[in-house]
């Protein structure tokens, strides 16, 4: 398998910093919970909240749909529920990548009924051409073509998450 660089560490850092500043400007005045979607968004979320200039609480949710496949099974299960009370808070769902849109739609619907005053979504990467269901994120790091990427939290069968840059994985 070949791996080629798509976004270097420096490019990622610059873009995530911009996003953090934009989100703090937009959401200032709200009590904010950043809800990190495990496991892929861990690195993005850690960098994003540190680029924000407002108080932010952290929580985690985990969903599963992929198994060890490159393509979605289409079945989304909640593996870990958030712990914080979301009533009266603004919630920012932080995801690594939106592909078919199934995972994000599921997480969004699940969080919508928990009493948050506002639910926003941020994704590090977006593959809009791969959608099976419509989903539009409020904040997008980079929009990419339908290709399989790894690194900066993104895995293939649990491998490559710790690569600091984003690479395209091809046969
Ligand atoms: P969706 O439900 O098809 O939108 O898929 C979203 C999830 O699939 C993401 O949270 C990732 O975990 C995984 N995924 C989708 N595309 C890729 C990719 O290119 N590389 C690594 N993981 C991916
Ligand atoms: Mg994921």
PDB file of C-alpha atoms and ligand atoms in Angstrom:
ATOM      1  CA  UNK A   1       0.000   0.000   0.000  1.00  0.00           C
ATOM      2  CA  UNK A   2       1.239   3.484  -0.935  1.00  0.00           C
ATOM      3  CA  UNK A   3       0.945   6.546   1.281  1.00  0.00           C
ATOM      4  CA  UNK A   4       1.261  10.073  -0.103  1.00  0.00           C
ATOM      5  CA  UNK A   5       1.053  13.335   1.830  1.00  0.00           C
ATOM      6  CA  UNK A   6      -2.150  15.333   1.411  1.00  0.00           C
ATOM      7  CA  UNK A   7      -1.822  17.863   4.271  1.00  0.00           C
ATOM      8  CA  UNK A   8       1.407  18.475   6.150  1.00  0.00           C
ATOM      9  CA  UNK A   9       1.531  19.106   9.895  1.00  0.00           C
ATOM     10  CA  UNK A  10       2.126  22.835   9.274  1.00  0.00           C
ATOM     11  CA  UNK A  11      -0.874  23.152   6.936  1.00  0.00           C
ATOM     12  CA  UNK A  12      -3.100  21.307   9.413  1.00  0.00           C
ATOM     13  CA  UNK A  13      -1.944  23.467  12.304  1.00  0.00           C
ATOM     14  CA  UNK A  14      -2.686  26.678  10.432  1.00  0.00           C
ATOM     15  CA  UNK A  15      -6.172  25.570   9.352  1.00  0.00           C
ATOM     16  CA  UNK A  16      -7.190  24.197  12.766  1.00  0.00           C
ATOM     17  CA  UNK A  17      -6.053  27.421  14.433  1.00  0.00           C
ATOM     18  CA  UNK A  18      -8.214  29.424  11.998  1.00  0.00           C
ATOM     19  CA  UNK A  19     -11.207  27.196  12.735  1.00  0.00           C
ATOM     20  CA  UNK A  20     -10.742  27.554  16.505  1.00  0.00           C
ATOM     21  CA  UNK A  21     -10.661  31.324  16.220  1.00  0.00           C
ATOM     22  CA  UNK A  22     -13.714  31.385  13.948  1.00  0.00           C
ATOM     23  CA  UNK A  23     -15.706  29.113  16.268  1.00  0.00           C
ATOM     24  CA  UNK A  24     -14.862  31.190  19.349  1.00  0.00           C
ATOM     25  CA  UNK A  25     -15.895  34.347  17.514  1.00  0.00           C
ATOM     26  CA  UNK A  26     -19.204  32.753  16.424  1.00  0.00           C
ATOM     27  CA  UNK A  27     -20.078  31.023  19.700  1.00  0.00           C
ATOM     28  CA  UNK A  28     -18.809  33.601  22.222  1.00  0.00           C
ATOM     29  CA  UNK A  29     -21.290  34.131  25.049  1.00  0.00           C
ATOM     30  CA  UNK A  30     -22.495  30.525  25.070  1.00  0.00           C
ATOM     31  CA  UNK A  31     -21.659  27.814  27.561  1.00  0.00           C
ATOM     32  CA  UNK A  32     -19.988  25.410  25.186  1.00  0.00           C
ATOM     33  CA  UNK A  33     -19.436  21.662  25.238  1.00  0.00           C
ATOM     34  CA  UNK A  34     -17.091  20.236  22.600  1.00  0.00           C
ATOM     35  CA  UNK A  35     -18.321  16.711  21.971  1.00  0.00           C
ATOM     36  CA  UNK A  36     -15.475  14.703  20.496  1.00  0.00           C
ATOM     37  CA  UNK A  37     -16.484  11.716  18.379  1.00  0.00           C
ATOM     38  CA  UNK A  38     -14.110   8.886  19.347  1.00  0.00           C
ATOM     39  CA  UNK A  39     -11.681   7.791  18.296  1.00  0.00           C
ATOM     40  CA  UNK A  40     -10.711   9.569  15.085  1.00  0.00           C
ATOM     41  CA  UNK A  41     -11.452  13.136  16.200  1.00  0.00           C
ATOM     42  CA  UNK A  42      -9.256  13.014  19.322  1.00  0.00           C
ATOM     43  CA  UNK A  43      -6.279  14.820  17.774  1.00  0.00           C
ATOM     44  CA  UNK A  44      -8.377  17.369  15.868  1.00  0.00           C
ATOM     45  CA  UNK A  45     -10.505  18.101  18.923  1.00  0.00           C
ATOM     46  CA  UNK A  46      -7.464  18.520  21.188  1.00  0.00           C
ATOM     47  CA  UNK A  47      -5.918  21.033  18.773  1.00  0.00           C
ATOM     48  CA  UNK A  48      -9.239  22.766  18.046  1.00  0.00           C
ATOM     49  CA  UNK A  49     -10.213  23.486  21.672  1.00  0.00           C
ATOM     50  CA  UNK A  50      -6.706  24.767  22.375  1.00  0.00           C
ATOM     51  CA  UNK A  51      -7.110  27.232  19.487  1.00  0.00           C
ATOM     52  CA  UNK A  52     -10.324  28.563  21.036  1.00  0.00           C
ATOM     53  CA  UNK A  53     -10.366  31.684  23.175  1.00  0.00           C
ATOM     54  CA  UNK A  54     -13.449  30.792  25.259  1.00  0.00           C
ATOM     55  CA  UNK A  55     -14.243  28.354  28.050  1.00  0.00           C
ATOM     56  CA  UNK A  56     -15.128  24.946  26.699  1.00  0.00           C
ATOM     57  CA  UNK A  57     -16.125  21.725  28.447  1.00  0.00           C
ATOM     58  CA  UNK A  58     -15.147  18.414  26.862  1.00  0.00           C
ATOM     59  CA  UNK A  59     -17.215  15.312  26.402  1.00  0.00           C
ATOM     60  CA  UNK A  60     -16.972  12.175  24.286  1.00  0.00           C
ATOM     61  CA  UNK A  61     -19.254   9.968  22.256  1.00  0.00           C
ATOM     62  CA  UNK A  62     -18.353   6.855  20.291  1.00  0.00           C
ATOM     63  CA  UNK A  63     -20.282   5.344  17.422  1.00  0.00           C
ATOM     64  CA  UNK A  64     -19.421   2.408  15.246  1.00  0.00           C
ATOM     65  CA  UNK A  65     -20.256   1.661  11.654  1.00  0.00           C
ATOM     66  CA  UNK A  66     -17.095   0.600   9.893  1.00  0.00           C
ATOM     67  CA  UNK A  67     -15.543  -2.470  11.416  1.00  0.00           C
ATOM     68  CA  UNK A  68     -12.319  -2.991   9.538  1.00  0.00           C
ATOM     69  CA  UNK A  69     -13.764  -1.995   6.193  1.00  0.00           C
ATOM     70  CA  UNK A  70     -12.921   0.978   4.012  1.00  0.00           C
ATOM     71  CA  UNK A  71     -16.612   1.455   3.252  1.00  0.00           C
ATOM     72  CA  UNK A  72     -19.505   2.059   5.627  1.00  0.00           C
ATOM     73  CA  UNK A  73     -21.689  -0.853   6.686  1.00  0.00           C
ATOM     74  CA  UNK A  74     -24.523   1.668   6.934  1.00  0.00           C
ATOM     75  CA  UNK A  75     -25.367   0.534  10.469  1.00  0.00           C
ATOM     76  CA  UNK A  76     -24.532   3.035  13.197  1.00  0.00           C
ATOM     77  CA  UNK A  77     -24.448   1.977  16.870  1.00  0.00           C
ATOM     78  CA  UNK A  78     -23.779   4.207  19.908  1.00  0.00           C
ATOM     79  CA  UNK A  79     -20.869   2.542  21.775  1.00  0.00           C
ATOM     80  CA  UNK A  80     -20.243   5.262  24.370  1.00  0.00           C
ATOM     81  CA  UNK A  81     -22.714   7.867  25.574  1.00  0.00           C
ATOM     82  CA  UNK A  82     -21.805  11.443  26.569  1.00  0.00           C
ATOM     83  CA  UNK A  83     -21.713  12.134  30.326  1.00  0.00           C
ATOM     84  CA  UNK A  84     -22.394  15.893  30.647  1.00  0.00           C
ATOM     85  CA  UNK A  85     -25.802  17.504  31.038  1.00  0.00           C
ATOM     86  CA  UNK A  86     -26.376  19.359  27.775  1.00  0.00           C
ATOM     87  CA  UNK A  87     -29.500  21.250  28.834  1.00  0.00           C
ATOM     88  CA  UNK A  88     -29.075  24.982  28.227  1.00  0.00           C
ATOM     89  CA  UNK A  89     -25.645  24.532  26.657  1.00  0.00           C
ATOM     90  CA  UNK A  90     -24.301  24.951  23.141  1.00  0.00           C
ATOM     91  CA  UNK A  91     -22.852  21.696  21.837  1.00  0.00           C
ATOM     92  CA  UNK A  92     -20.204  21.484  19.134  1.00  0.00           C
ATOM     93  CA  UNK A  93     -19.952  17.970  17.701  1.00  0.00           C
ATOM     94  CA  UNK A  94     -16.343  17.420  16.612  1.00  0.00           C
ATOM     95  CA  UNK A  95     -15.777  14.704  14.000  1.00  0.00           C
ATOM     96  CA  UNK A  96     -12.705  13.595  12.060  1.00  0.00           C
ATOM     97  CA  UNK A  97     -14.315  13.101   8.652  1.00  0.00           C
ATOM     98  CA  UNK A  98     -17.763  13.025   7.050  1.00  0.00           C
ATOM     99  CA  UNK A  99     -18.055  10.448   4.301  1.00  0.00           C
ATOM    100  CA  UNK A 100     -21.500   8.894   3.667  1.00  0.00           C
ATOM    101  CA  UNK A 101     -22.958  11.237   6.312  1.00  0.00           C
ATOM    102  CA  UNK A 102     -24.567   8.349   8.208  1.00  0.00           C
ATOM    103  CA  UNK A 103     -22.460   8.625  11.392  1.00  0.00           C
ATOM    104  CA  UNK A 104     -22.801  12.383  11.705  1.00  0.00           C
ATOM    105  CA  UNK A 105     -26.540  12.290  11.053  1.00  0.00           C
ATOM    106  CA  UNK A 106     -26.925   9.646  13.749  1.00  0.00           C
ATOM    107  CA  UNK A 107     -24.841  11.582  16.293  1.00  0.00           C
ATOM    108  CA  UNK A 108     -26.656  14.820  15.452  1.00  0.00           C
ATOM    109  CA  UNK A 109     -30.129  13.278  15.890  1.00  0.00           C
ATOM    110  CA  UNK A 110     -29.062  11.649  19.139  1.00  0.00           C
ATOM    111  CA  UNK A 111     -27.716  14.918  20.596  1.00  0.00           C
ATOM    112  CA  UNK A 112     -30.581  17.080  19.328  1.00  0.00           C
ATOM    113  CA  UNK A 113     -32.974  15.578  21.882  1.00  0.00           C
ATOM    114  CA  UNK A 114     -30.802  16.301  24.926  1.00  0.00           C
ATOM    115  CA  UNK A 115     -31.920  19.884  25.542  1.00  0.00           C
ATOM    116  CA  UNK A 116     -28.981  21.836  24.103  1.00  0.00           C
ATOM    117  CA  UNK A 117     -29.881  25.376  23.048  1.00  0.00           C
ATOM    118  CA  UNK A 118     -27.732  24.971  19.951  1.00  0.00           C
ATOM    119  CA  UNK A 119     -26.032  22.039  18.207  1.00  0.00           C
ATOM    120  CA  UNK A 120     -23.190  22.886  15.805  1.00  0.00           C
ATOM    121  CA  UNK A 121     -20.899  20.536  13.932  1.00  0.00           C
ATOM    122  CA  UNK A 122     -17.215  20.711  13.051  1.00  0.00           C
ATOM    123  CA  UNK A 123     -15.407  18.180  10.910  1.00  0.00           C
ATOM    124  CA  UNK A 124     -11.711  18.127  10.139  1.00  0.00           C
ATOM    125  CA  UNK A 125     -12.285  16.613   6.679  1.00  0.00           C
ATOM    126  CA  UNK A 126     -15.349  16.459   4.442  1.00  0.00           C
ATOM    127  CA  UNK A 127     -15.969  14.192   1.440  1.00  0.00           C
ATOM    128  CA  UNK A 128     -19.219  15.735   0.111  1.00  0.00           C
ATOM    129  CA  UNK A 129     -19.176  13.617  -3.066  1.00  0.00           C
ATOM    130  CA  UNK A 130     -19.449  10.413  -0.980  1.00  0.00           C
ATOM    131  CA  UNK A 131     -22.719  11.280   0.767  1.00  0.00           C
ATOM    132  CA  UNK A 132     -25.499   8.697   1.026  1.00  0.00           C
ATOM    133  CA  UNK A 133     -27.552  11.032   3.209  1.00  0.00           C
ATOM    134  CA  UNK A 134     -27.496  14.819   3.115  1.00  0.00           C
ATOM    135  CA  UNK A 135     -25.430  16.390   5.872  1.00  0.00           C
ATOM    136  CA  UNK A 136     -23.860  19.823   5.996  1.00  0.00           C
ATOM    137  CA  UNK A 137     -21.308  20.621   8.724  1.00  0.00           C
ATOM    138  CA  UNK A 138     -21.084  24.153  10.114  1.00  0.00           C
ATOM    139  CA  UNK A 139     -17.274  24.101  10.212  1.00  0.00           C
ATOM    140  CA  UNK A 140     -15.059  22.174   7.786  1.00  0.00           C
ATOM    141  CA  UNK A 141     -11.268  21.979   7.915  1.00  0.00           C
ATOM    142  CA  UNK A 142     -10.676  20.700   4.394  1.00  0.00           C
ATOM    143  CA  UNK A 143     -12.972  19.425   1.632  1.00  0.00           C
ATOM    144  CA  UNK A 144     -11.471  16.414  -0.161  1.00  0.00           C
ATOM    145  CA  UNK A 145     -12.233  14.068  -3.047  1.00  0.00           C
ATOM    146  CA  UNK A 146     -13.642  10.569  -2.392  1.00  0.00           C
ATOM    147  CA  UNK A 147     -10.379   8.879  -1.418  1.00  0.00           C
ATOM    148  CA  UNK A 148      -9.254   7.010   1.675  1.00  0.00           C
ATOM    149  CA  UNK A 149      -7.109   9.080   4.010  1.00  0.00           C
ATOM    150  CA  UNK A 150      -5.166   8.262   7.166  1.00  0.00           C
ATOM    151  CA  UNK A 151      -3.242  10.074   9.898  1.00  0.00           C
ATOM    152  CA  UNK A 152      -4.039  12.876  12.369  1.00  0.00           C
ATOM    153  CA  UNK A 153      -6.461  10.477  14.071  1.00  0.00           C
ATOM    154  CA  UNK A 154      -7.793   8.771  10.958  1.00  0.00           C
ATOM    155  CA  UNK A 155      -7.179   5.043  10.784  1.00  0.00           C
ATOM    156  CA  UNK A 156      -7.346   2.056   8.522  1.00  0.00           C
ATOM    157  CA  UNK A 157      -8.167  -0.991  10.695  1.00  0.00           C
ATOM    158  CA  UNK A 158      -6.889   0.951  13.776  1.00  0.00           C
ATOM    159  CA  UNK A 159      -3.517   1.636  12.187  1.00  0.00           C
ATOM    160  CA  UNK A 160      -1.939   4.991  11.209  1.00  0.00           C
ATOM    161  CA  UNK A 161      -3.837   7.239  13.672  1.00  0.00           C
ATOM    162  CA  UNK A 162      -0.571   8.574  15.123  1.00  0.00           C
ATOM    163  CA  UNK A 163       0.863   9.790  11.810  1.00  0.00           C
ATOM    164  CA  UNK A 164       0.993  13.582  12.398  1.00  0.00           C
ATOM    165  CA  UNK A 165       0.049  14.526   8.811  1.00  0.00           C
ATOM    166  CA  UNK A 166      -2.812  13.455   6.526  1.00  0.00           C
ATOM    167  CA  UNK A 167      -1.924  10.935   3.831  1.00  0.00           C
ATOM    168  CA  UNK A 168      -3.860   9.264   1.030  1.00  0.00           C
ATOM    169  CA  UNK A 169      -3.848   5.477   1.270  1.00  0.00           C
ATOM    170  CA  UNK A 170      -3.916   3.664  -2.053  1.00  0.00           C
ATOM    171  CA  UNK A 171      -3.405   0.056  -3.163  1.00  0.00           C
TER     172      UNK A 171
HETATM  173  P1  LIG B   1     -19.697   8.124   7.421  1.00  0.00           P
HETATM  174  O1  LIG B   1     -20.677   7.585   8.415  1.00  0.00           O
HETATM  175  O2  LIG B   1     -19.689   7.286   6.157  1.00  0.00           O
HETATM  176  O3  LIG B   1     -19.849   9.579   7.132  1.00  0.00           O
HETATM  177  O4  LIG B   1     -18.272   7.863   7.994  1.00  0.00           O
HETATM  178  C1  LIG B   1     -17.731   8.555   8.974  1.00  0.00           C
HETATM  179  C2  LIG B   1     -16.674   7.743   9.693  1.00  0.00           C
HETATM  180  O5  LIG B   1     -16.047   6.767   8.851  1.00  0.00           O
HETATM  181  C3  LIG B   1     -15.591   8.643  10.151  1.00  0.00           C
HETATM  182  O6  LIG B   1     -15.835   9.098  11.455  1.00  0.00           O
HETATM  183  C4  LIG B   1     -14.355   7.784  10.059  1.00  0.00           C
HETATM  184  O7  LIG B   1     -14.163   7.083  11.249  1.00  0.00           O
HETATM  185  C5  LIG B   1     -14.648   6.787   8.964  1.00  0.00           C
HETATM  186  N1  LIG B   1     -14.048   7.190   7.666  1.00  0.00           N
HETATM  187  C6  LIG B   1     -14.676   7.650   6.564  1.00  0.00           C
HETATM  188  N2  LIG B   1     -13.820   7.947   5.571  1.00  0.00           N
HETATM  189  C7  LIG B   1     -12.588   7.676   6.066  1.00  0.00           C
HETATM  190  C8  LIG B   1     -11.258   7.797   5.516  1.00  0.00           C
HETATM  191  O8  LIG B   1     -11.018   8.238   4.384  1.00  0.00           O
HETATM  192  N3  LIG B   1     -10.252   7.417   6.345  1.00  0.00           N
HETATM  193  C9  LIG B   1     -10.454   6.959   7.615  1.00  0.00           C
HETATM  194  N4  LIG B   1     -11.668   6.850   8.168  1.00  0.00           N
HETATM  195  C10 LIG B   1     -12.739   7.203   7.398  1.00  0.00           C
HETATM  196 MG1  LIG B   2     -14.838   8.324  13.168  1.00  0.00          MG
END
